[in-house]
Amino acid sequence: MGATDTLTALLCVAFVVTQILYALAFCVDIYLFRLPIERVDMREEADLQPQDYPRIILFYPVLRELEETMRTTFISLRQLRYPAGLFRVVSIPNADDTVTVAALRRLQQEFDFLEVMEIPKTSDPSWSAVWDQWEANPKAYWWHEGPRVGVKDLPPKKTRQLIYAFYTLAKEKLATEGDFLINYIDADSCPPSDHLIAAAIGMKRFDVLQASNIAGNLNDSLACSFHAFDHMAWDGRKYPHLTADGKQPFWVLGKGLFFKASDLVELGGFHPWITIEDPEVGLRFWKNGKRLGYIENPLIEEVPSTFGRGITQRKRWVAGFFQSLDVPLKALGYSWLERVKAWMIFLPCLSYWINPIGIPVGIWALWRWADGTGPLPTWTVMLSMANITCYGLAMVLLYLSVWRRTALVLERKRDRLRYLVRCNPIFLMIWGLIWIAPLWIGWRMYRKDGGLVWERTEKIDANNKLVRRVRGGNEETA
């Protein structure tokens, strides 16, 4: 066999393998999109009675954030509709983050609802509220087994701040005032005015609620457009199907999340040794029979304005996904089938790894087929045509969804069209290739037990004017 024949044989094998992998990825997507969606029905607001409004504590973890970014968020929070005295906004900066603490103290003069709880180092005696709970609860499995049994030097990231604030207030409130809801958002998250109302409605049916989110700066740069498209495709379109009336393991998105404080105390709190806490805590809720509901009215957020910052953000996501789907599934007692279903959430993202081989080999196969010299079996060509058909249909449905969702933050149709033109199928194919970088870096972080330090996704107050217009009531634009 000559060199040309050998190369042709290798290309044929590569084509067949990649087409089978693409087909499997589409099968996973079809499975996920066929799952039912359990939504919070906002029409039920008129039926709420005074006793239907639970007490809510909204945590606001921040680290070296711009004062302007936080002010924009607080302008949004000032518009929240909820009975007075039943909700609190508690910012939780690290005590040694003096610049952020000082900014929050200044903002307290402007926003009288804002509370500040400074998070001390783990050597502080007040952390005993955490250690005592974990010691008594075997469901805090990282504390009782594995390489970090009893380790108190928790990594300096958002999860540590949430752990301290959560257990401190749970110890203070649960015994004296009864149960309450926890909600937390990112530094740039600007919820709609009915955000807490949605929680009061949803918690009558569900145990966990997850709000949608959307980028407000989606046209600021090409990088912003691509980063926002990820949220369009995942948070706004695919994620709602994970509600599924308990049929499918779910993740949570790490902001705009509601749950009962007593439930998380019972389940062991947040896992401190995972890069991002979102997937693992969702998998824990599901395994313990908690039902998820979806809140459609989104939080407005900003996405990274450069590709480098986007890769930094996504590599942390990927590391956290791999970590959550490894040891935690075993510790939580997932069966083999449940573990497969949990992995199905991540597999469509992992399919980006096929592209560096699948795209050039596919072009080669199309060229050979067009000139009548294709050496491929008929069934592989048919499989390829089926994949192309599935891809085309998926993109049509996705673009229709994106067109509708862009109306939430873009008033002019020409701006919405501009966004769709930027995110055309060719550019998205290139974006899929760029995704290889965070997938590879995130996998290496997972293998090396990385991601323990909070690498900030820098916020630049990109949504100031938008949030003041659509979420700020009568606020004047700065």
Tab-separated table of C-alpha atoms in Angstrom:
chain	number	residue	atom	x	y	z
A	1	MET	CA	0.000	0.000	0.000
A	2	GLY	CA	1.418	3.357	-1.083
A	3	ALA	CA	1.651	6.479	0.993
A	4	THR	CA	-1.404	7.963	-0.743
A	5	ASP	CA	-3.477	4.871	-0.062
A	6	THR	CA	-2.395	4.845	3.591
A	7	LEU	CA	-3.331	8.494	3.994
A	8	THR	CA	-6.706	7.885	2.343
A	9	ALA	CA	-7.378	4.950	4.668
A	10	LEU	CA	-6.497	7.032	7.721
A	11	LEU	CA	-8.731	9.872	6.572
A	12	CYS	CA	-11.587	7.417	6.003
A	13	VAL	CA	-11.210	6.024	9.529
A	14	ALA	CA	-11.042	9.536	10.974
A	15	PHE	CA	-14.167	10.517	9.053
A	16	VAL	CA	-16.122	7.490	10.232
A	17	VAL	CA	-15.077	7.923	13.874
A	18	THR	CA	-15.844	11.654	13.978
A	19	GLN	CA	-19.229	11.196	12.305
A	20	ILE	CA	-20.182	8.526	14.844
A	21	LEU	CA	-19.107	10.840	17.676
A	22	TYR	CA	-21.085	13.725	16.199
A	23	ALA	CA	-24.129	11.453	15.922
A	24	LEU	CA	-23.798	10.459	19.576
A	25	ALA	CA	-23.544	14.130	20.589
A	26	PHE	CA	-26.737	14.889	18.652
A	27	CYS	CA	-28.457	11.925	20.316
A	28	VAL	CA	-27.569	13.363	23.726
A	29	ASP	CA	-28.949	16.753	22.680
A	30	ILE	CA	-32.147	15.164	21.390
A	31	TYR	CA	-32.536	13.343	24.708
A	32	LEU	CA	-32.043	16.563	26.695
A	33	PHE	CA	-34.361	18.686	24.562
A	34	ARG	CA	-37.127	16.108	24.831
A	35	LEU	CA	-37.187	16.469	28.615
A	36	PRO	CA	-40.092	18.553	29.972
A	37	ILE	CA	-39.553	22.010	31.464
A	38	GLU	CA	-40.886	22.864	34.927
A	39	ARG	CA	-41.358	26.646	34.984
A	40	VAL	CA	-42.395	29.038	37.713
A	41	ASP	CA	-45.780	30.411	36.656
A	42	MET	CA	-45.723	34.137	37.384
A	43	ARG	CA	-49.487	34.347	36.838
A	44	GLU	CA	-49.848	32.861	40.315
A	45	GLU	CA	-48.638	36.098	41.929
A	46	ALA	CA	-52.236	37.280	42.284
A	47	ASP	CA	-53.018	34.217	44.442
A	48	LEU	CA	-50.188	34.733	46.950
A	49	GLN	CA	-51.267	35.129	50.552
A	50	PRO	CA	-49.207	36.856	53.281
A	51	GLN	CA	-48.093	33.489	54.655
A	52	ASP	CA	-46.775	32.471	51.221
A	53	TYR	CA	-43.848	34.903	51.365
A	54	PRO	CA	-40.781	33.187	52.894
A	55	ARG	CA	-37.933	35.084	54.478
A	56	ILE	CA	-35.065	35.441	51.993
A	57	ILE	CA	-31.385	36.254	52.462
A	58	LEU	CA	-29.608	37.334	49.283
A	59	PHE	CA	-25.839	36.848	49.488
A	60	TYR	CA	-23.550	39.048	47.416
A	61	PRO	CA	-20.012	37.562	47.353
A	62	VAL	CA	-17.446	39.988	45.923
A	63	LEU	CA	-13.679	40.152	45.489
A	64	ARG	CA	-11.821	43.298	44.373
A	65	GLU	CA	-14.826	44.585	42.446
A	66	LEU	CA	-15.217	48.046	40.963
A	67	GLU	CA	-17.419	50.286	43.076
A	68	GLU	CA	-19.287	51.284	39.904
A	69	THR	CA	-20.117	47.651	39.095
A	70	MET	CA	-21.525	47.096	42.569
A	71	ARG	CA	-23.495	50.337	42.450
A	72	THR	CA	-25.152	49.244	39.193
A	73	THR	CA	-26.189	45.974	40.816
A	74	PHE	CA	-27.552	47.734	43.905
A	75	ILE	CA	-29.614	50.067	41.730
A	76	SER	CA	-31.251	46.932	40.359
A	77	LEU	CA	-31.695	45.403	43.824
A	78	ARG	CA	-33.359	48.588	45.062
A	79	GLN	CA	-36.241	47.871	42.673
A	80	LEU	CA	-37.017	44.409	44.083
A	81	ARG	CA	-40.680	43.969	44.986
A	82	TYR	CA	-41.184	42.025	48.216
A	83	PRO	CA	-42.848	42.561	51.600
A	84	ALA	CA	-40.758	44.810	53.811
A	85	GLY	CA	-38.765	43.035	56.497
A	86	LEU	CA	-38.819	39.648	54.783
A	87	PHE	CA	-35.610	39.898	52.780
A	88	ARG	CA	-32.035	40.977	53.400
A	89	VAL	CA	-29.150	41.787	51.084
A	90	VAL	CA	-25.876	40.715	52.684
A	91	SER	CA	-22.605	41.452	50.916
A	92	ILE	CA	-19.835	39.036	51.900
A	93	PRO	CA	-16.355	40.353	51.034
A	94	ASN	CA	-13.196	38.927	52.557
A	95	ALA	CA	-12.137	40.948	55.596
A	96	ASP	CA	-8.633	41.439	54.134
A	97	ASP	CA	-10.062	42.795	50.855
A	98	THR	CA	-9.935	46.277	52.332
A	99	VAL	CA	-10.545	48.158	49.080
A	100	THR	CA	-13.815	46.329	48.405
A	101	VAL	CA	-14.909	46.588	52.044
A	102	ALA	CA	-14.317	50.344	51.974
A	103	ALA	CA	-16.318	50.663	48.749
A	104	LEU	CA	-19.196	48.703	50.267
A	105	ARG	CA	-19.197	50.910	53.365
A	106	ARG	CA	-19.505	53.953	51.114
A	107	LEU	CA	-22.309	52.296	49.158
A	108	GLN	CA	-24.165	51.643	52.415
A	109	GLN	CA	-24.680	55.403	52.673
A	110	GLU	CA	-26.442	55.256	49.313
A	111	PHE	CA	-28.352	51.988	49.702
A	112	ASP	CA	-29.851	51.585	53.149
A	113	PHE	CA	-30.838	47.940	52.574
A	114	LEU	CA	-27.214	46.827	52.176
A	115	GLU	CA	-25.552	44.809	54.951
A	116	VAL	CA	-21.860	43.901	54.976
A	117	MET	CA	-20.532	40.712	56.580
A	118	GLU	CA	-16.738	40.577	56.427
A	119	ILE	CA	-15.445	37.029	56.042
A	120	PRO	CA	-12.510	36.312	58.385
A	121	LYS	CA	-9.666	33.911	57.748
A	122	THR	CA	-10.395	30.288	58.533
A	123	SER	CA	-8.179	30.497	61.620
A	124	ASP	CA	-10.768	32.759	63.261
A	125	PRO	CA	-12.712	31.056	66.113
A	126	SER	CA	-16.043	32.044	64.522
A	127	TRP	CA	-15.452	29.382	61.854
A	128	SER	CA	-16.395	26.793	64.508
A	129	ALA	CA	-19.982	27.157	63.252
A	130	VAL	CA	-18.788	25.484	60.047
A	131	TRP	CA	-16.455	22.876	61.540
A	132	ASP	CA	-19.061	21.723	64.071
A	133	GLN	CA	-21.702	21.265	61.379
A	134	TRP	CA	-19.380	19.350	59.073
A	135	GLU	CA	-18.097	17.164	61.879
A	136	ALA	CA	-21.640	16.115	62.751
A	137	ASN	CA	-22.788	15.587	59.161
A	138	PRO	CA	-21.412	12.642	57.120
A	139	LYS	CA	-22.911	14.194	53.971
A	140	ALA	CA	-20.062	16.719	54.091
A	141	TYR	CA	-18.050	13.874	52.598
A	142	TRP	CA	-14.922	15.956	51.770
A	143	TRP	CA	-14.512	16.550	55.535
A	144	HIS	CA	-14.739	12.856	56.442
A	145	GLU	CA	-12.975	11.068	53.592
A	146	GLY	CA	-10.423	11.625	50.873
A	147	PRO	CA	-7.096	13.493	50.894
A	148	ARG	CA	-8.390	16.561	52.781
A	149	VAL	CA	-10.059	15.040	55.819
A	150	GLY	CA	-10.541	17.742	58.451
A	151	VAL	CA	-8.534	20.369	56.532
A	152	LYS	CA	-9.610	23.850	57.657
A	153	ASP	CA	-7.424	25.957	55.377
A	154	LEU	CA	-10.142	26.376	52.762
A	155	PRO	CA	-9.127	27.846	49.387
A	156	PRO	CA	-9.640	31.617	48.996
A	157	LYS	CA	-12.566	31.825	46.615
A	158	LYS	CA	-16.273	32.619	46.458
A	159	THR	CA	-17.294	29.237	47.860
A	160	ARG	CA	-15.424	29.921	51.110
A	161	GLN	CA	-17.277	33.206	51.550
A	162	LEU	CA	-20.622	31.503	50.942
A	163	ILE	CA	-19.795	28.706	53.400
A	164	TYR	CA	-18.996	31.077	56.258
A	165	ALA	CA	-21.934	33.397	55.647
A	166	PHE	CA	-24.362	30.533	55.193
A	167	TYR	CA	-23.483	28.611	58.351
A	168	THR	CA	-23.142	31.762	60.447
A	169	LEU	CA	-26.654	32.919	59.597
A	170	ALA	CA	-28.100	29.409	59.664
A	171	LYS	CA	-26.804	28.940	63.215
A	172	GLU	CA	-28.216	32.326	64.193
A	173	LYS	CA	-31.622	32.104	62.481
A	174	LEU	CA	-32.816	28.507	62.042
A	175	ALA	CA	-33.288	27.740	65.728
A	176	THR	CA	-34.894	31.083	66.623
A	177	GLU	CA	-36.829	32.214	63.541
A	178	GLY	CA	-37.301	29.046	61.517
A	179	ASP	CA	-36.407	28.249	57.925
A	180	PHE	CA	-35.550	30.800	55.248
A	181	LEU	CA	-34.459	30.877	51.610
A	182	ILE	CA	-30.930	31.502	50.389
A	183	ASN	CA	-30.348	33.373	47.139
A	184	TYR	CA	-26.984	34.524	45.812
A	185	ILE	CA	-25.811	36.489	42.803
A	186	ASP	CA	-22.534	37.568	41.181
A	187	ALA	CA	-21.073	41.051	41.476
A	188	ASP	CA	-22.597	42.140	38.152
A	189	SER	CA	-25.915	40.253	38.403
A	190	CYS	CA	-28.921	42.555	38.090
A	191	PRO	CA	-32.184	40.718	38.799
A	192	PRO	CA	-35.629	41.845	37.645
A	193	SER	CA	-38.011	43.469	40.117
A	194	ASP	CA	-40.075	40.256	40.445
A	195	HIS	CA	-37.039	38.070	41.227
A	196	LEU	CA	-38.042	37.429	44.850
A	197	ILE	CA	-41.736	37.184	43.971
A	198	ALA	CA	-40.810	34.330	41.626
A	199	ALA	CA	-39.191	32.578	44.591
A	200	ALA	CA	-42.339	32.894	46.699
A	201	ILE	CA	-44.383	31.389	43.861
A	202	GLY	CA	-41.908	28.693	42.912
A	203	MET	CA	-41.187	27.387	46.393
A	204	LYS	CA	-44.825	26.330	46.714
A	205	ARG	CA	-44.074	23.585	44.148
A	206	PHE	CA	-40.301	23.159	43.997
A	207	ASP	CA	-37.367	22.712	46.364
A	208	VAL	CA	-34.732	24.519	44.273
A	209	LEU	CA	-35.222	27.408	41.869
A	210	GLN	CA	-32.839	28.629	39.195
A	211	ALA	CA	-33.276	31.976	37.433
A	212	SER	CA	-32.258	32.483	33.832
A	213	ASN	CA	-29.583	35.017	32.894
A	214	ILE	CA	-28.647	37.021	29.821
A	215	ALA	CA	-25.691	39.196	28.836
A	216	GLY	CA	-26.451	42.883	28.524
A	217	ASN	CA	-23.208	43.775	26.695
A	218	LEU	CA	-23.578	41.205	23.921
A	219	ASN	CA	-22.723	43.654	21.118
A	220	ASP	CA	-19.767	45.391	22.778
A	221	SER	CA	-17.161	43.286	20.956
A	222	LEU	CA	-16.911	40.098	18.920
A	223	ALA	CA	-15.676	38.304	22.048
A	224	CYS	CA	-18.717	39.565	23.972
A	225	SER	CA	-21.007	38.275	21.231
A	226	PHE	CA	-19.512	34.782	21.324
A	227	HIS	CA	-19.443	34.652	25.122
A	228	ALA	CA	-23.063	35.793	25.267
A	229	PHE	CA	-24.026	33.149	22.717
A	230	ASP	CA	-22.859	30.425	25.120
A	231	HIS	CA	-25.409	31.715	27.628
A	232	MET	CA	-28.058	31.932	24.925
A	233	ALA	CA	-27.497	28.320	23.914
A	234	TRP	CA	-27.044	26.843	27.399
A	235	ASP	CA	-28.582	28.951	30.185
A	236	GLY	CA	-31.481	30.258	28.131
A	237	ARG	CA	-32.339	27.252	25.975
A	238	LYS	CA	-30.934	23.895	27.060
A	239	TYR	CA	-30.693	24.315	30.833
A	240	PRO	CA	-34.482	24.614	31.440
A	241	HIS	CA	-34.889	21.006	30.311
A	242	LEU	CA	-32.845	19.818	33.301
A	243	THR	CA	-35.851	20.617	35.490
A	244	ALA	CA	-37.560	17.548	33.943
A	245	ASP	CA	-39.736	16.752	36.968
A	246	GLY	CA	-36.893	14.852	38.645
A	247	LYS	CA	-36.058	12.657	35.643
A	248	GLN	CA	-32.595	14.107	34.994
A	249	PRO	CA	-29.700	15.057	37.313
A	250	PHE	CA	-29.154	18.800	37.246
A	251	TRP	CA	-26.554	21.450	37.880
A	252	VAL	CA	-27.248	24.942	39.127
A	253	LEU	CA	-25.820	28.085	37.535
A	254	GLY	CA	-24.198	29.681	40.577
A	255	LYS	CA	-26.309	32.832	40.660
A	256	GLY	CA	-30.009	33.540	40.787
A	257	LEU	CA	-30.395	30.314	42.770
A	258	PHE	CA	-32.933	29.766	45.575
A	259	PHE	CA	-33.072	26.922	48.105
A	260	LYS	CA	-34.128	26.340	51.707
A	261	ALA	CA	-31.382	26.916	54.265
A	262	SER	CA	-32.422	23.786	56.162
A	263	ASP	CA	-32.000	21.660	53.032
A	264	LEU	CA	-28.398	22.715	52.474
A	265	VAL	CA	-27.566	22.285	56.168
A	266	GLU	CA	-28.934	18.753	55.968
A	267	LEU	CA	-26.945	17.999	52.807
A	268	GLY	CA	-23.622	19.284	54.154
A	269	GLY	CA	-23.253	22.792	52.729
A	270	PHE	CA	-21.050	23.841	49.824
A	271	HIS	CA	-18.083	21.734	48.697
A	272	PRO	CA	-15.006	23.987	49.161
A	273	TRP	CA	-12.490	21.985	47.120
A	274	ILE	CA	-14.159	22.193	43.713
A	275	THR	CA	-13.240	25.035	41.362
A	276	ILE	CA	-16.887	26.112	41.022
A	277	GLU	CA	-19.559	24.982	43.473
A	278	ASP	CA	-22.453	25.097	41.003
A	279	PRO	CA	-22.499	21.617	39.398
A	280	GLU	CA	-21.779	19.621	42.556
A	281	VAL	CA	-24.402	21.278	44.751
A	282	GLY	CA	-27.009	20.763	42.026
A	283	LEU	CA	-26.084	17.096	41.686
A	284	ARG	CA	-26.377	16.787	45.476
A	285	PHE	CA	-29.822	18.379	45.540
A	286	TRP	CA	-31.054	16.036	42.799
A	287	LYS	CA	-29.691	12.868	44.410
A	288	ASN	CA	-31.526	13.790	47.608
A	289	GLY	CA	-34.855	14.134	45.831
A	290	LYS	CA	-35.043	17.920	45.486
A	291	ARG	CA	-37.101	19.183	42.549
A	292	LEU	CA	-35.868	22.048	40.375
A	293	GLY	CA	-37.998	24.862	38.949
A	294	TYR	CA	-36.955	27.401	36.311
A	295	ILE	CA	-37.500	31.170	36.544
A	296	GLU	CA	-37.646	32.633	33.045
A	297	ASN	CA	-37.300	36.354	33.767
A	298	PRO	CA	-33.503	36.712	33.608
A	299	LEU	CA	-30.767	38.400	35.550
A	300	ILE	CA	-28.797	40.812	33.357
A	301	GLU	CA	-25.039	40.256	33.535
A	302	GLU	CA	-21.925	41.175	31.618
A	303	VAL	CA	-19.689	38.766	29.731
A	304	PRO	CA	-15.910	39.114	29.291
A	305	SER	CA	-14.926	41.659	26.646
A	306	THR	CA	-11.824	39.814	25.414
A	307	PHE	CA	-11.181	36.243	24.354
A	308	GLY	CA	-8.413	35.884	26.936
A	309	ARG	CA	-10.751	36.701	29.812
A	310	GLY	CA	-13.375	34.400	28.328
A	311	ILE	CA	-10.902	31.519	28.273
A	312	THR	CA	-10.006	32.239	31.913
A	313	GLN	CA	-13.684	32.016	32.843
A	314	ARG	CA	-14.408	28.906	30.802
A	315	LYS	CA	-11.350	26.939	31.891
A	316	ARG	CA	-12.638	27.258	35.476
A	317	TRP	CA	-16.061	26.043	34.385
A	318	VAL	CA	-14.504	23.037	32.657
A	319	ALA	CA	-12.302	22.160	35.639
A	320	GLY	CA	-15.338	22.335	37.921
A	321	PHE	CA	-17.406	20.159	35.574
A	322	PHE	CA	-14.757	17.434	35.488
A	323	GLN	CA	-14.279	17.590	39.264
A	324	SER	CA	-18.021	17.398	39.959
A	325	LEU	CA	-18.476	14.397	37.691
A	326	ASP	CA	-15.671	12.389	39.301
A	327	VAL	CA	-15.370	11.760	43.070
A	328	PRO	CA	-18.652	13.491	44.064
A	329	LEU	CA	-20.806	11.119	41.997
A	330	LYS	CA	-19.278	8.149	43.802
A	331	ALA	CA	-19.519	9.808	47.218
A	332	LEU	CA	-23.154	10.735	46.587
A	333	GLY	CA	-24.055	7.160	45.691
A	334	TYR	CA	-24.973	7.697	42.042
A	335	SER	CA	-25.793	4.484	40.215
A	336	TRP	CA	-24.110	3.675	36.895
A	337	LEU	CA	-27.118	4.924	34.915
A	338	GLU	CA	-27.400	8.079	37.019
A	339	ARG	CA	-23.738	8.802	36.404
A	340	VAL	CA	-24.258	8.416	32.663
A	341	LYS	CA	-27.170	10.865	32.826
A	342	ALA	CA	-25.066	13.325	34.821
A	343	TRP	CA	-22.284	13.129	32.226
A	344	MET	CA	-24.828	13.801	29.468
A	345	ILE	CA	-25.033	17.403	30.666
A	346	PHE	CA	-21.351	17.915	29.825
A	347	LEU	CA	-20.963	15.713	26.727
A	348	PRO	CA	-22.336	18.223	24.179
A	349	CYS	CA	-19.695	20.711	25.371
A	350	LEU	CA	-16.989	18.034	25.158
A	351	SER	CA	-18.011	17.425	21.530
A	352	TYR	CA	-16.031	20.585	20.658
A	353	TRP	CA	-12.994	18.326	20.960
A	354	ILE	CA	-14.112	16.532	17.787
A	355	ASN	CA	-13.940	19.660	15.639
A	356	PRO	CA	-10.162	19.959	15.007
A	357	ILE	CA	-10.300	16.598	13.222
A	358	GLY	CA	-13.951	16.447	12.234
A	359	ILE	CA	-14.077	19.751	10.328
A	360	PRO	CA	-11.045	19.294	7.998
A	361	VAL	CA	-11.794	15.600	7.446
A	362	GLY	CA	-15.410	16.467	6.678
A	363	ILE	CA	-14.286	19.030	4.092
A	364	TRP	CA	-12.005	16.394	2.528
A	365	ALA	CA	-14.852	13.845	2.398
A	366	LEU	CA	-17.196	16.399	0.794
A	367	TRP	CA	-14.605	17.216	-1.839
A	368	ARG	CA	-13.993	13.543	-2.678
A	369	TRP	CA	-17.733	12.886	-2.797
A	370	ALA	CA	-18.347	15.898	-5.086
A	371	ASP	CA	-15.753	14.817	-7.653
A	372	GLY	CA	-17.021	11.234	-7.627
A	373	THR	CA	-13.874	9.670	-6.169
A	374	GLY	CA	-15.115	9.218	-2.599
A	375	PRO	CA	-13.862	5.920	-1.107
A	376	LEU	CA	-16.343	6.028	1.789
A	377	PRO	CA	-19.049	3.390	2.314
A	378	THR	CA	-22.573	4.563	1.529
A	379	TRP	CA	-23.741	4.269	5.130
A	380	THR	CA	-21.093	6.736	6.321
A	381	VAL	CA	-22.218	9.292	3.752
A	382	MET	CA	-25.811	8.820	4.908
A	383	LEU	CA	-24.729	9.236	8.531
A	384	SER	CA	-22.907	12.424	7.580
A	385	MET	CA	-26.017	13.740	5.812
A	386	ALA	CA	-28.092	12.958	8.916
A	387	ASN	CA	-25.583	14.865	11.066
A	388	ILE	CA	-25.679	17.848	8.722
A	389	THR	CA	-29.490	17.793	8.800
A	390	CYS	CA	-29.512	17.656	12.604
A	391	TYR	CA	-26.993	20.491	12.762
A	392	GLY	CA	-29.028	22.632	10.392
A	393	LEU	CA	-32.259	22.050	12.307
A	394	ALA	CA	-30.525	22.694	15.638
A	395	MET	CA	-29.106	25.990	14.372
A	396	VAL	CA	-32.484	27.150	13.022
A	397	LEU	CA	-34.151	26.453	16.373
A	398	LEU	CA	-31.276	28.062	18.261
A	399	TYR	CA	-31.326	31.224	16.153
A	400	LEU	CA	-35.079	31.545	16.624
A	401	SER	CA	-34.565	31.307	20.386
A	402	VAL	CA	-31.679	33.806	20.275
A	403	TRP	CA	-33.745	36.256	18.237
A	404	ARG	CA	-36.465	36.194	20.891
A	405	ARG	CA	-34.051	36.495	23.825
A	406	THR	CA	-32.067	39.391	22.376
A	407	ALA	CA	-35.256	41.445	22.615
A	408	LEU	CA	-34.812	41.339	26.394
A	409	VAL	CA	-31.771	43.631	26.212
A	410	LEU	CA	-31.762	45.116	22.689
A	411	GLU	CA	-34.636	47.400	21.795
A	412	ARG	CA	-33.812	47.985	18.123
A	413	LYS	CA	-34.221	45.196	15.583
A	414	ARG	CA	-31.119	46.338	13.730
A	415	ASP	CA	-29.054	45.719	16.882
A	416	ARG	CA	-30.555	42.252	17.185
A	417	LEU	CA	-29.791	41.559	13.516
A	418	ARG	CA	-26.253	42.816	14.038
A	419	TYR	CA	-25.838	40.301	16.841
A	420	LEU	CA	-27.102	37.417	14.693
A	421	VAL	CA	-24.791	38.424	11.846
A	422	ARG	CA	-21.840	38.410	14.229
A	423	CYS	CA	-22.837	34.964	15.470
A	424	ASN	CA	-23.269	33.457	12.020
A	425	PRO	CA	-22.655	29.702	11.566
A	426	ILE	CA	-19.152	30.195	10.116
A	427	PHE	CA	-18.022	32.386	13.004
A	428	LEU	CA	-19.603	29.957	15.490
A	429	MET	CA	-17.581	27.150	13.919
A	430	ILE	CA	-14.446	29.185	14.618
A	431	TRP	CA	-15.694	29.828	18.155
A	432	GLY	CA	-16.103	26.065	18.576
A	433	LEU	CA	-12.421	25.669	17.701
A	434	ILE	CA	-11.433	28.392	20.200
A	435	TRP	CA	-13.346	26.437	22.858
A	436	ILE	CA	-10.637	23.755	22.595
A	437	ALA	CA	-8.340	26.018	24.656
A	438	PRO	CA	-10.473	26.201	27.834
A	439	LEU	CA	-11.408	22.534	27.470
A	440	TRP	CA	-7.744	21.541	27.407
A	441	ILE	CA	-6.642	23.967	30.158
A	442	GLY	CA	-9.639	23.038	32.333
A	443	TRP	CA	-8.920	19.333	31.935
A	444	ARG	CA	-5.290	19.916	32.997
A	445	MET	CA	-6.502	21.913	36.007
A	446	TYR	CA	-8.751	18.989	36.939
A	447	ARG	CA	-5.911	16.491	36.604
A	448	LYS	CA	-3.596	18.674	38.710
A	449	ASP	CA	-6.210	19.549	41.362
A	450	GLY	CA	-6.138	23.192	40.318
A	451	GLY	CA	-8.647	25.999	40.450
A	452	LEU	CA	-8.493	26.437	44.217
A	453	VAL	CA	-7.869	30.188	44.050
A	454	TRP	CA	-10.575	32.545	42.849
A	455	GLU	CA	-9.485	33.775	39.399
A	456	ARG	CA	-11.812	36.694	38.883
A	457	THR	CA	-13.660	37.315	35.675
A	458	GLU	CA	-13.027	41.044	35.649
A	459	LYS	CA	-16.195	43.148	35.587
A	460	ILE	CA	-16.040	46.615	34.031
A	461	ASP	CA	-19.574	47.918	34.695
A	462	ALA	CA	-20.427	47.293	31.048
A	463	ASN	CA	-24.185	47.309	31.652
A	464	ASN	CA	-24.461	50.592	33.522
A	465	LYS	CA	-26.747	52.414	31.070
A	466	LEU	CA	-28.778	49.333	30.168
A	467	VAL	CA	-29.475	48.337	33.773
A	468	ARG	CA	-30.350	51.876	34.796
A	469	ARG	CA	-32.810	52.025	31.902
A	470	VAL	CA	-34.535	48.647	32.214
A	471	ARG	CA	-33.927	47.713	35.868
A	472	GLY	CA	-33.330	51.010	37.610
A	473	GLY	CA	-36.807	52.489	37.797
A	474	ASN	CA	-36.440	56.278	37.925
A	475	GLU	CA	-32.665	56.267	38.384
A	476	GLU	CA	-30.827	58.868	36.375
A	477	THR	CA	-28.194	57.605	33.938
A	478	ALA	CA	-24.734	58.362	35.222
